[in-house]
Coordinates of N, CA and C in Angstrom, one line a residue:
M1 N -14.1 1.6 10.5 CA -13.9 1.2 11.5 C -12.3 1.1 11.6
W2 N -12.1 1.3 13.0 CA -10.1 1.6 13.3 C -10.3 0.0 13.5
E3 N -8.3 0.2 12.9 CA -8.0 -1.4 13.2 C -6.7 -1.2 12.9
P4 N -6.0 -2.0 14.1 CA -4.6 -1.7 14.6 C -4.1 -2.6 13.3
E5 N -2.7 -1.7 12.4 CA -2.2 -1.9 11.4 C -0.4 -1.8 11.7
R6 N 0.8 -2.1 10.9 CA 1.7 -2.2 11.2 C 2.4 -1.3 10.0
G7 N 3.3 -0.5 10.2 CA 3.8 -0.4 8.1 C 5.2 -0.2 8.7
I8 N 5.8 1.1 7.3 CA 7.1 1.3 7.1 C 7.0 2.7 6.1
M9 N 7.4 3.3 7.1 CA 7.3 5.1 6.3 C 8.2 5.1 5.1
I10 N 7.9 5.3 3.4 CA 8.3 5.3 2.6 C 8.5 6.8 2.6
G11 N 7.9 7.3 2.7 CA 8.4 8.9 2.2 C 6.8 10.1 2.5
S12 N 7.0 10.8 2.6 CA 6.2 11.9 2.7 C 6.1 13.3 2.0
V13 N 5.3 13.8 1.6 CA 5.3 14.8 1.5 C 4.1 16.1 1.7
R14 N 4.8 17.6 2.2 CA 4.3 18.5 2.9 C 3.2 18.7 1.8
H15 N 1.5 18.7 2.7 CA 0.5 19.3 2.2 C 0.3 20.8 2.3
N16 N 0.3 21.0 3.6 CA 0.3 22.6 3.9 C 0.5 22.8 5.4
D17 N 0.4 23.9 5.9 CA 1.3 23.9 7.3 C 0.8 23.0 8.4
R18 N 0.0 22.6 8.0 CA -0.8 21.5 9.3 C -0.5 19.5 8.9
T19 N -0.4 19.3 7.6 CA -0.6 18.3 7.2 C 0.4 18.0 6.3
S20 N 0.8 16.6 6.3 CA 1.9 16.1 5.0 C 0.8 14.8 4.8
V21 N 1.1 14.3 3.2 CA 0.6 13.0 2.7 C 1.9 11.9 2.9
A22 N 1.6 10.8 4.3 CA 2.6 9.8 4.4 C 2.5 8.5 3.5
H23 N 3.4 8.2 2.7 CA 3.2 7.1 2.1 C 4.1 5.8 2.8
I24 N 3.1 4.9 3.5 CA 3.4 4.1 4.0 C 3.2 2.7 3.3
F25 N 3.9 1.8 3.5 CA 4.0 0.3 3.1 C 3.6 -0.5 4.5
T26 N 1.8 -1.0 4.3 CA 1.2 -1.4 5.5 C 1.4 -2.9 5.1
N27 N 1.5 -3.8 6.2 CA 1.4 -5.2 6.4 C 0.3 -5.8 5.7
R28 N -0.9 -5.1 6.0 CA -2.2 -5.7 5.1 C -2.7 -5.2 4.2
H29 N -2.4 -4.0 3.4 CA -3.0 -3.2 2.9 C -2.3 -2.4 1.3
G30 N -0.5 -3.4 1.7 CA -0.3 -2.4 0.5 C 0.7 -1.3 1.0
M31 N 0.7 -0.4 -0.6 CA 1.1 0.9 -0.1 C -0.2 1.9 0.3
V32 N -0.5 2.3 0.9 CA -1.3 3.4 1.7 C -1.1 4.9 1.7
P33 N -1.5 5.8 1.0 CA -1.3 7.7 1.6 C -2.3 7.7 2.4
F34 N -1.3 8.0 3.3 CA -2.5 8.6 4.9 C -2.0 10.1 4.8
I35 N -2.9 11.0 5.4 CA -3.3 12.1 6.0 C -2.5 12.1 7.4
W36 N -1.5 13.0 7.5 CA -0.9 12.8 8.7 C -0.9 14.4 9.4
F37 N -1.5 14.9 10.3 CA -1.5 15.9 11.5 C 0.0 16.2 11.9
L38 N 0.7 17.4 11.2 CA 1.7 17.7 11.9 C 1.6 18.4 13.4
S39 N 2.4 18.1 13.9 CA 2.6 19.0 15.5 C 3.0 20.2 15.5
G40 N 2.8 20.9 16.3 CA 2.9 22.2 16.3 C 3.4 22.4 17.8
N41 N 3.9 21.8 18.6 CA 4.1 22.3 20.1 C 5.4 21.3 20.0
S42 N 6.2 21.1 21.2 CA 7.1 20.6 21.4 C 6.7 19.5 22.3
K43 N 5.5 19.5 22.9 CA 5.2 18.0 23.8 C 5.0 17.2 22.8
N44 N 3.9 17.2 21.5 CA 4.3 16.0 20.0 C 4.9 16.2 19.4
A45 N 6.3 16.9 19.8 CA 7.1 16.9 18.5 C 7.3 16.1 18.0
A46 N 7.7 14.7 18.8 CA 8.3 13.1 18.3 C 7.4 12.9 17.3
R47 N 6.3 13.1 17.1 CA 5.6 12.4 16.3 C 5.7 12.7 14.7
N48 N 6.3 13.9 14.8 CA 7.0 14.7 13.6 C 8.2 13.8 12.9
T49 N 8.8 13.3 13.8 CA 10.2 12.6 13.4 C 9.5 11.2 13.0
L50 N 8.7 10.6 13.1 CA 8.0 9.6 12.7 C 7.7 9.5 11.2
L51 N 7.9 10.9 10.7 CA 7.9 10.7 8.8 C 9.1 10.4 8.1
Q52 N 10.3 10.4 9.1 CA 11.6 9.5 8.6 C 11.7 8.9 7.8
P53 N 12.2 8.5 6.7 CA 11.9 7.4 5.7 C 12.8 5.9 6.6
L54 N 11.5 5.0 6.2 CA 11.7 3.7 6.7 C 11.5 3.5 8.4
T55 N 11.2 4.3 8.8 CA 10.4 4.3 10.2 C 9.4 3.1 10.2
Q56 N 9.7 2.2 11.7 CA 8.4 1.3 11.4 C 7.5 1.5 12.5
L57 N 6.6 1.2 11.9 CA 5.0 1.9 13.0 C 3.9 1.0 13.1
E58 N 3.3 1.2 14.5 CA 2.1 0.8 14.8 C 1.7 1.6 14.8
F59 N 0.2 1.1 14.7 CA -0.6 2.3 14.5 C -2.5 1.7 14.6
Q60 N -3.3 3.2 14.5 CA -4.6 2.4 14.1 C -4.6 2.9 13.1
A61 N -5.6 2.7 12.2 CA -5.9 3.2 10.5 C -7.3 2.7 10.6
E62 N -7.6 3.9 9.6 CA -9.1 3.7 9.3 C -9.4 3.6 8.0
F63 N -9.6 2.3 7.0 CA -9.7 2.6 5.5 C -10.9 2.3 4.8
V64 N -11.1 3.4 4.6 CA -12.1 3.9 3.3 C -12.1 3.7 1.7
P65 N -12.2 2.7 1.7 CA -11.9 2.5 -0.4 C -12.4 3.8 -0.9
T66 N -13.8 4.3 -0.8 CA -13.9 5.4 -1.2 C -13.2 6.9 -1.6
E67 N -12.0 7.0 0.0 CA -11.0 8.2 0.1 C -10.1 7.9 -0.5
S68 N -9.2 8.9 -1.1 CA -8.0 8.7 -1.4 C -6.9 8.7 -0.5
L69 N -7.7 9.7 0.7 CA -6.5 9.7 1.6 C -6.9 8.8 2.5
Q70 N -6.2 8.1 3.2 CA -6.8 7.4 4.9 C -6.4 8.1 6.1
H71 N -7.0 8.0 7.3 CA -6.6 8.3 8.6 C -6.0 7.5 9.5
I72 N -5.3 7.9 10.2 CA -4.5 7.3 10.8 C -4.3 8.0 12.7
K73 N -4.1 7.5 13.9 CA -4.0 7.5 14.7 C -3.4 6.5 15.9
D74 N -3.4 7.2 16.8 CA -2.3 6.4 17.8 C -0.7 5.6 17.5
I75 N -0.1 6.7 16.8 CA 1.3 6.1 15.5 C 2.4 5.7 16.7
K76 N 3.0 4.6 16.8 CA 4.4 4.8 17.5 C 5.2 4.1 17.0
N77 N 6.6 4.3 17.0 CA 7.4 3.9 16.8 C 8.0 2.2 16.9
S78 N 7.4 0.8 16.2 CA 7.6 -0.1 16.8 C 9.0 -0.6 16.7
S79 N 9.7 0.0 16.3 CA 11.4 -0.8 16.1 C 12.4 0.5 15.6
P80 N 12.5 1.4 16.8 CA 13.4 2.4 17.1 C 15.3 1.6 16.5
Y81 N 15.3 2.8 15.6 CA 16.8 2.3 14.6 C 18.2 2.6 15.8
S82 N 18.6 2.2 16.3 CA 19.8 2.5 17.5 C 21.1 2.9 16.3
D83 N 21.4 2.8 14.9 CA 22.6 3.3 14.2 C 22.6 4.2 13.1
I84 N 21.7 3.8 12.2 CA 21.3 4.4 10.9 C 20.6 6.0 10.9
P85 N 20.5 6.6 11.5 CA 19.8 7.8 12.5 C 21.6 8.8 12.3
G86 N 22.7 8.5 13.0 CA 23.5 9.0 13.3 C 24.7 8.0 12.2
N87 N 24.5 7.4 11.5 CA 25.5 6.8 10.6 C 25.4 7.6 9.4
P88 N 26.4 8.3 8.9 CA 26.2 8.7 7.2 C 26.0 7.6 5.9
F89 N 26.6 6.6 6.3 CA 26.8 5.9 5.4 C 25.4 4.7 5.1
K90 N 25.1 4.4 6.2 CA 24.1 4.1 6.3 C 22.8 4.7 6.4
S91 N 22.5 6.1 6.7 CA 21.9 7.1 6.5 C 21.5 7.4 4.5
A92 N 22.9 7.4 4.3 CA 22.4 7.5 2.7 C 21.9 5.9 2.2
I93 N 22.1 4.9 2.3 CA 21.3 3.9 1.8 C 20.1 3.8 2.1
A94 N 19.7 4.6 3.6 CA 18.3 4.7 3.8 C 17.2 5.5 2.8
L95 N 18.2 6.4 2.8 CA 17.9 7.7 1.6 C 17.8 7.2 0.2
F96 N 18.4 6.0 -0.3 CA 18.3 5.6 -1.5 C 17.2 4.3 -1.2
L97 N 17.0 3.6 -0.4 CA 15.7 2.5 -0.1 C 14.4 3.3 -0.1
S98 N 14.5 4.5 0.2 CA 13.1 5.1 0.3 C 13.0 5.9 -1.2
E99 N 13.8 6.2 -1.6 CA 13.3 6.7 -3.0 C 13.4 4.9 -3.7
F100 N 13.8 4.5 -3.8 CA 13.6 3.0 -4.7 C 12.3 2.6 -4.3
L101 N 11.9 2.2 -3.0 CA 10.8 1.5 -2.6 C 9.2 2.8 -3.4
T102 N 9.9 3.8 -3.1 CA 8.4 4.8 -3.5 C 8.4 4.7 -5.3
Y103 N 8.9 4.1 -6.0 CA 8.9 3.6 -7.1 C 8.5 1.8 -7.3
A104 N 9.2 1.1 -6.3 CA 9.3 -0.2 -6.5 C 8.0 -0.9 -6.3
L105 N 7.6 0.0 -5.1 CA 6.2 -0.7 -4.5 C 4.8 0.1 -4.7
K106 N 4.7 1.0 -5.8 CA 4.0 2.2 -5.9 C 2.9 1.2 -7.0
G107 N 1.6 1.3 -6.2 CA 0.4 0.5 -6.5 C 0.7 -1.4 -6.0
E108 N 1.6 -1.4 -5.0 CA 1.7 -2.2 -4.7 C 0.4 -2.8 -3.3
Q109 N -0.4 -4.1 -3.3 CA -1.5 -4.4 -2.9 C -0.6 -5.1 -1.7
D110 N -1.7 -5.7 -0.8 CA -1.4 -6.5 0.4 C -0.4 -7.6 -0.2
N111 N 0.7 -7.7 0.7 CA 2.1 -9.0 0.5 C 2.7 -8.7 1.9
P112 N 2.2 -9.4 2.9 CA 3.0 -9.4 4.1 C 4.3 -10.1 3.7
Q113 N 4.8 -10.7 3.0 CA 5.8 -11.8 2.4 C 7.1 -10.5 2.3
L114 N 6.5 -9.7 1.5 CA 7.5 -8.3 1.2 C 7.8 -7.3 2.3
F115 N 6.8 -7.3 3.2 CA 6.6 -6.3 4.1 C 7.6 -6.7 5.2
R116 N 7.6 -8.0 5.3 CA 8.4 -8.6 6.7 C 10.0 -9.3 6.0
Y117 N 10.3 -9.1 4.4 CA 11.1 -8.7 4.1 C 12.1 -7.5 4.1
I118 N 10.8 -6.6 4.0 CA 11.8 -5.1 4.0 C 12.3 -4.9 5.7
S119 N 11.4 -5.2 6.6 CA 11.4 -5.0 7.9 C 12.4 -5.8 8.3
E120 N 12.4 -6.8 8.0 CA 14.0 -7.4 8.6 C 15.2 -7.0 8.0
S121 N 14.9 -7.0 7.0 CA 16.5 -6.2 6.5 C 16.7 -5.1 6.6
V122 N 15.9 -4.1 7.0 CA 16.3 -2.7 7.2 C 17.1 -3.1 8.9
R123 N 16.2 -4.0 9.6 CA 16.9 -4.2 11.2 C 18.5 -4.5 11.0
W124 N 18.5 -5.4 9.9 CA 19.9 -5.7 9.4 C 20.6 -4.9 9.4
L125 N 20.3 -3.7 8.5 CA 21.4 -2.7 8.0 C 21.7 -2.1 9.7
D126 N 20.5 -1.8 10.2 CA 21.0 -1.2 11.2 C 21.8 -1.2 12.4
E127 N 21.9 -2.7 12.4 CA 22.6 -3.4 13.4 C 23.9 -4.5 12.4
A128 N 24.3 -3.7 11.6 CA 25.2 -4.5 10.9 C 26.7 -3.7 11.1
A129 N 27.6 -4.6 11.2 CA 29.0 -3.9 11.8 C 29.3 -3.4 10.4
E130 N 30.5 -2.2 10.4 CA 31.3 -1.6 9.9 C 31.9 -2.5 8.8
G131 N 31.5 -2.5 7.9 CA 33.1 -3.1 6.6 C 31.9 -4.5 6.7
S132 N 30.4 -4.4 6.6 CA 29.7 -5.7 6.6 C 28.4 -5.2 5.4
Y133 N 27.9 -4.1 5.1 CA 27.2 -4.0 4.5 C 27.0 -3.0 3.4
A134 N 28.5 -3.1 2.7 CA 28.6 -2.3 1.5 C 28.0 -2.7 0.3
N135 N 27.6 -4.3 0.3 CA 27.1 -4.5 -1.0 C 25.2 -4.4 -0.4
F136 N 24.3 -3.8 0.4 CA 23.5 -4.2 0.9 C 22.5 -3.4 0.3
H137 N 22.3 -2.3 -0.4 CA 21.7 -1.9 -1.0 C 21.5 -2.7 -2.8
I138 N 22.7 -3.1 -3.1 CA 22.5 -4.1 -4.3 C 21.6 -5.6 -4.0
A139 N 22.0 -5.9 -3.0 CA 21.4 -7.1 -2.5 C 20.1 -6.7 -2.3
F140 N 19.3 -5.6 -1.7 CA 18.1 -5.5 -1.4 C 17.0 -5.1 -3.1
M141 N 17.9 -4.7 -3.6 CA 17.1 -4.4 -4.8 C 16.8 -5.7 -5.3
I142 N 17.7 -6.5 -5.6 CA 17.5 -8.1 -5.9 C 16.3 -8.6 -5.3
G143 N 16.6 -8.6 -3.8 CA 15.2 -9.2 -2.9 C 13.8 -9.0 -3.6
T144 N 14.1 -7.2 -3.1 CA 13.1 -7.0 -3.6 C 12.5 -7.1 -4.6
A145 N 12.6 -7.3 -5.9 CA 12.4 -8.0 -7.2 C 11.8 -9.0 -6.9
S146 N 12.5 -9.8 -5.7 CA 11.7 -11.2 -6.2 C 10.7 -11.7 -5.8
Y147 N 10.2 -10.4 -4.8 CA 9.0 -10.4 -4.2 C 7.7 -10.2 -5.0
T148 N 8.5 -8.8 -5.8 CA 7.3 -8.2 -6.8 C 7.5 -9.0 -8.2
G149 N 7.9 -9.8 -8.3 CA 7.9 -10.6 -9.3 C 8.6 -10.0 -10.6
V150 N 9.3 -9.2 -10.5 CA 10.4 -8.9 -11.3 C 12.1 -9.4 -11.7
C151 N 12.1 -10.5 -10.6 CA 13.4 -10.7 -10.6 C 13.7 -12.0 -11.6
P152 N 15.3 -12.0 -12.1 CA 15.6 -13.1 -13.1 C 15.7 -14.4 -12.3
N153 N 15.3 -15.5 -12.8 CA 15.5 -17.0 -12.1 C 17.1 -17.0 -12.0
A154 N 17.5 -17.0 -10.3 CA 18.9 -17.7 -10.4 C 19.1 -18.9 -11.1
D155 N 18.6 -20.0 -11.2 CA 18.8 -21.0 -11.5 C 19.1 -21.3 -13.1
D156 N 19.1 -20.3 -14.0 CA 19.0 -20.2 -15.5 C 20.8 -20.0 -15.5
Y157 N 21.3 -19.3 -14.6 CA 22.8 -18.6 -14.4 C 23.3 -20.1 -14.4
S158 N 24.8 -20.2 -15.3 CA 25.5 -20.8 -15.5 C 26.8 -20.1 -16.1
P159 N 28.0 -20.4 -15.3 CA 29.6 -19.7 -15.3 C 29.6 -19.2 -17.0
G160 N 30.0 -17.9 -17.3 CA 29.9 -17.2 -18.4 C 29.1 -16.7 -19.5
C161 N 27.3 -16.7 -18.5 CA 26.3 -16.3 -18.7 C 26.1 -14.2 -18.5
V162 N 25.7 -14.2 -19.6 CA 25.5 -12.3 -19.4 C 24.3 -12.3 -19.2
L163 N 23.5 -11.2 -18.6 CA 22.4 -10.6 -17.5 C 21.8 -10.1 -19.1
D164 N 20.7 -10.1 -19.6 CA 19.4 -10.1 -20.7 C 19.1 -9.1 -20.0
L165 N 19.2 -7.7 -19.8 CA 17.7 -7.0 -18.7 C 16.5 -6.9 -19.6
R166 N 16.5 -6.5 -21.1 CA 15.5 -6.9 -21.5 C 14.6 -7.8 -21.5
E167 N 15.2 -9.3 -21.4 CA 14.6 -10.2 -21.7 C 14.2 -10.6 -20.3
G168 N 15.2 -10.1 -19.3 CA 15.1 -10.6 -18.1 C 15.5 -11.9 -17.7
C169 N 17.0 -12.4 -18.2 CA 16.7 -13.5 -18.0 C 18.4 -13.7 -18.0
F170 N 19.4 -14.6 -17.8 CA 20.5 -15.4 -18.0 C 21.2 -15.9 -19.2
S171 N 21.6 -15.6 -19.8 CA 22.0 -16.0 -21.6 C 23.3 -16.4 -21.8
N172 N 23.1 -17.5 -22.3 CA 24.7 -17.5 -22.5 C 25.1 -17.0 -24.1
L173 N 24.2 -16.2 -24.6 CA 24.5 -15.3 -26.1 C 24.6 -13.6 -25.5
E174 N 25.8 -13.2 -26.3 CA 25.5 -11.5 -25.6 C 24.4 -10.9 -26.8
P175 N 23.7 -9.9 -26.0 CA 22.4 -9.8 -27.5 C 22.7 -8.9 -27.6
T176 N 21.7 -8.3 -28.8 CA 22.3 -7.3 -30.0 C 22.4 -6.4 -29.5
H177 N 21.6 -5.8 -28.7 CA 20.8 -4.4 -27.9 C 21.5 -4.3 -26.8
S178 N 21.8 -3.1 -26.2 CA 22.7 -2.5 -25.3 C 22.6 -2.8 -23.9
D179 N 21.0 -3.4 -23.3 CA 20.4 -3.2 -22.2 C 21.3 -5.2 -21.6
W180 N 22.3 -5.0 -21.3 CA 22.9 -6.3 -20.8 C 24.1 -6.5 -20.0
I181 N 24.3 -7.2 -19.0 CA 25.8 -6.8 -17.9 C 26.2 -8.0 -18.3
D182 N 28.0 -7.7 -18.4 CA 28.6 -8.5 -18.8 C 29.0 -10.2 -18.3
S183 N 29.7 -10.9 -18.2 CA 29.8 -11.8 -17.8 C 30.0 -11.7 -16.3
R184 N 31.3 -11.0 -16.4 CA 32.2 -10.9 -15.1 C 30.9 -10.3 -13.7
L185 N 30.1 -8.8 -14.2 CA 29.1 -8.3 -13.6 C 28.1 -9.2 -13.3
S186 N 27.7 -10.4 -13.9 CA 26.9 -11.3 -13.7 C 27.0 -12.2 -13.1
Y187 N 28.1 -12.6 -12.9 CA 28.6 -13.5 -11.9 C 29.0 -12.9 -10.7
K188 N 28.9 -11.8 -10.2 CA 29.2 -11.1 -9.3 C 27.6 -10.7 -8.4
L189 N 26.5 -10.3 -9.4 CA 25.3 -10.4 -9.2 C 24.7 -11.6 -8.8
H190 N 25.1 -12.5 -9.8 CA 24.2 -14.0 -9.4 C 24.8 -14.5 -7.9
L191 N 26.1 -13.9 -7.6 CA 26.3 -14.0 -5.9 C 25.5 -13.2 -5.2
L192 N 25.2 -12.3 -5.1 CA 24.3 -11.5 -4.3 C 23.2 -12.3 -4.6
M193 N 22.5 -12.7 -5.5 CA 21.7 -13.2 -5.6 C 21.2 -14.6 -5.0
T194 N 22.2 -14.9 -4.6 CA 22.1 -16.6 -3.8 C 22.6 -16.7 -2.5
S195 N 22.9 -15.1 -1.8 CA 23.5 -15.1 -0.7 C 22.9 -14.2 0.0
G196 N 22.9 -14.7 1.5 CA 22.4 -14.1 2.7 C 22.9 -12.3 3.1
F197 N 22.0 -11.4 3.9 CA 22.9 -10.9 4.2 C 24.1 -11.3 4.8
D198 N 24.3 -11.8 5.2 CA 25.4 -12.1 6.5 C 26.7 -12.4 5.5
D199 N 26.3 -12.6 4.1 CA 27.4 -13.6 3.4 C 27.5 -12.7 2.5
I200 N 27.2 -11.2 2.1 CA 27.2 -10.5 0.7 C 28.5 -9.5 0.7
K201 N 28.7 -9.8 2.3 CA 30.1 -9.2 2.2 C 31.1 -9.9 1.5
D202 N 31.1 -10.8 1.4 CA 32.6 -11.8 0.6 C 31.9 -11.9 -1.4
A203 N 31.0 -11.1 -1.4 CA 31.0 -10.8 -2.7 C 32.2 -9.6 -2.9
P204 N 32.9 -9.9 -4.2 CA 33.9 -9.1 -4.8 C 34.1 -8.0 -5.3
L205 N 33.2 -7.3 -5.4 CA 32.5 -6.1 -5.7 C 33.9 -4.9 -5.5
T206 N 34.4 -4.1 -6.8 CA 34.8 -2.7 -6.3 C 34.0 -1.4 -6.1
G207 N 34.1 -0.5 -5.2 CA 33.4 0.5 -5.8 C 32.7 1.2 -7.1
Q208 N 33.8 0.9 -8.2 CA 33.0 1.2 -9.4 C 32.2 0.2 -9.9
E209 N 32.1 -1.3 -9.8 CA 31.4 -2.3 -10.1 C 30.2 -2.0 -9.0
R210 N 29.7 -1.6 -8.1 CA 28.9 -1.2 -7.3 C 28.0 -0.3 -8.2
V211 N 28.8 0.6 -8.5 CA 28.1 2.1 -9.4 C 27.5 1.1 -10.4
L212 N 28.4 0.2 -10.9 CA 27.8 -0.2 -12.3 C 26.6 -0.9 -12.0
L213 N 26.1 -1.7 -11.6 CA 25.5 -2.7 -10.6 C 24.5 -2.0 -10.6
L214 N 24.5 -0.9 -9.7 CA 23.1 -0.2 -9.5 C 22.3 0.2 -10.3
N215 N 23.2 0.9 -11.4 CA 22.7 1.9 -12.8 C 22.3 0.8 -13.5
A216 N 22.8 -0.9 -13.6 CA 22.4 -1.7 -14.3 C 20.6 -2.2 -13.8
L217 N 20.6 -2.2 -12.2 CA 19.5 -3.1 -11.8 C 18.7 -1.6 -11.3
N218 N 19.1 -0.2 -11.7 CA 18.2 1.1 -11.4 C 17.5 1.0 -13.5
N219 N 18.1 0.6 -14.3 CA 17.8 0.4 -15.6 C 16.6 -1.0 -15.9
W220 N 17.2 -2.5 -15.2 CA 16.6 -3.4 -15.0 C 14.7 -3.0 -14.2
F221 N 14.7 -2.2 -13.6 CA 13.3 -1.7 -12.9 C 12.9 -0.8 -14.1
R222 N 13.6 -0.1 -14.4 CA 12.7 1.0 -15.5 C 12.2 0.2 -16.8
L223 N 13.0 -1.0 -16.7 CA 12.4 -1.8 -18.4 C 11.0 -2.6 -17.9
H224 N 11.2 -3.0 -16.3 CA 9.9 -4.0 -16.1 C 9.0 -3.3 -15.2
V225 N 9.1 -2.0 -14.7 CA 8.0 -1.3 -13.4 C 7.8 0.1 -14.4
P226 N 6.8 0.1 -14.6 CA 6.2 1.5 -15.6 C 6.2 2.8 -15.0
A227 N 6.9 3.3 -15.6 CA 6.7 4.8 -14.8 C 7.8 4.7 -13.8
F228 N 8.8 4.1 -14.1 CA 10.1 3.9 -13.1 C 11.5 4.8 -13.4
P229 N 11.9 5.6 -12.9 CA 12.4 6.7 -12.9 C 13.8 6.2 -13.1
V230 N 14.5 7.4 -13.6 CA 16.3 7.4 -13.0 C 16.2 7.8 -11.3
L231 N 17.0 6.9 -10.5 CA 17.1 7.5 -9.3 C 17.8 8.2 -9.1
K232 N 17.6 9.5 -8.8 CA 18.9 10.6 -8.4 C 19.4 10.2 -7.0
S233 N 19.0 9.5 -6.4 CA 19.9 9.3 -5.1 C 20.9 8.0 -5.5
I234 N 21.1 7.6 -6.4 CA 22.4 6.9 -6.9 C 23.5 7.6 -6.4
Q235 N 23.9 8.7 -7.1 CA 24.1 9.8 -6.8 C 25.1 10.2 -5.6
V236 N 24.0 10.1 -4.6 CA 24.5 10.5 -3.6 C 25.0 9.2 -2.9
L237 N 24.7 8.0 -3.3 CA 25.6 6.9 -2.8 C 26.9 7.1 -3.2
E238 N 26.9 7.3 -4.2 CA 28.4 7.3 -5.0 C 29.3 8.5 -4.4
A239 N 28.9 9.9 -3.9 CA 29.4 10.5 -3.4 C 30.0 10.1 -2.4
V240 N 28.8 9.6 -1.4 CA 29.4 9.5 0.0 C 29.8 7.9 0.5
F241 N 30.2 7.0 -0.9 CA 31.2 5.9 -0.6 C 32.3 5.7 -1.3
D242 N 32.6 7.3 -1.8 CA 33.3 7.5 -2.7 C 35.2 7.6 -1.8

């Protein structure tokens, strides 16, 4: 039975000349792979542009539990972006978010609160003024972790604490292993954990500190999410924001 659904395009893989496999995070069914028929004529070429990462969609879907790929039709862009496509900095962040979410949401079931968080967050990025979103991708990773159940408890923080990445908590003692971040970066990470997007610009992070926190959070997910990889697009962000 066909039913209306909303989704966020996370990424796609070309299957053959006529189709791609689109990985879409849906509002009611979590991460779902769909068979996506590519348009071969100019009249319907706009359909192919909907495969761009983080495009927000409305469509009709048929969910058959026994099928590995689900079917989709009547697809439209529900919230076109005005700035992300033409802004090289926001586009680089969107590319990073796409790779990050590919692994962070793998196997994620229905989670309407997380869907709403991602949808509203990316809309915020699209509308954000220059100079206000340099810390966005770090705050977004933390926010996503809070909805997937792998985020440290901000209430455990006190001045001088370090974040133990293996144990997943703030600690007054420096761990004997190497997977932790020092008190200076832990303080700034805590600021981002407890700030809304409109306030993240006030977190006093240098470019080098952003890179250190990105790599630390990447390590965090690798420690707590099975098969989470080293994210290649971190290097892209470094190059663009350098």
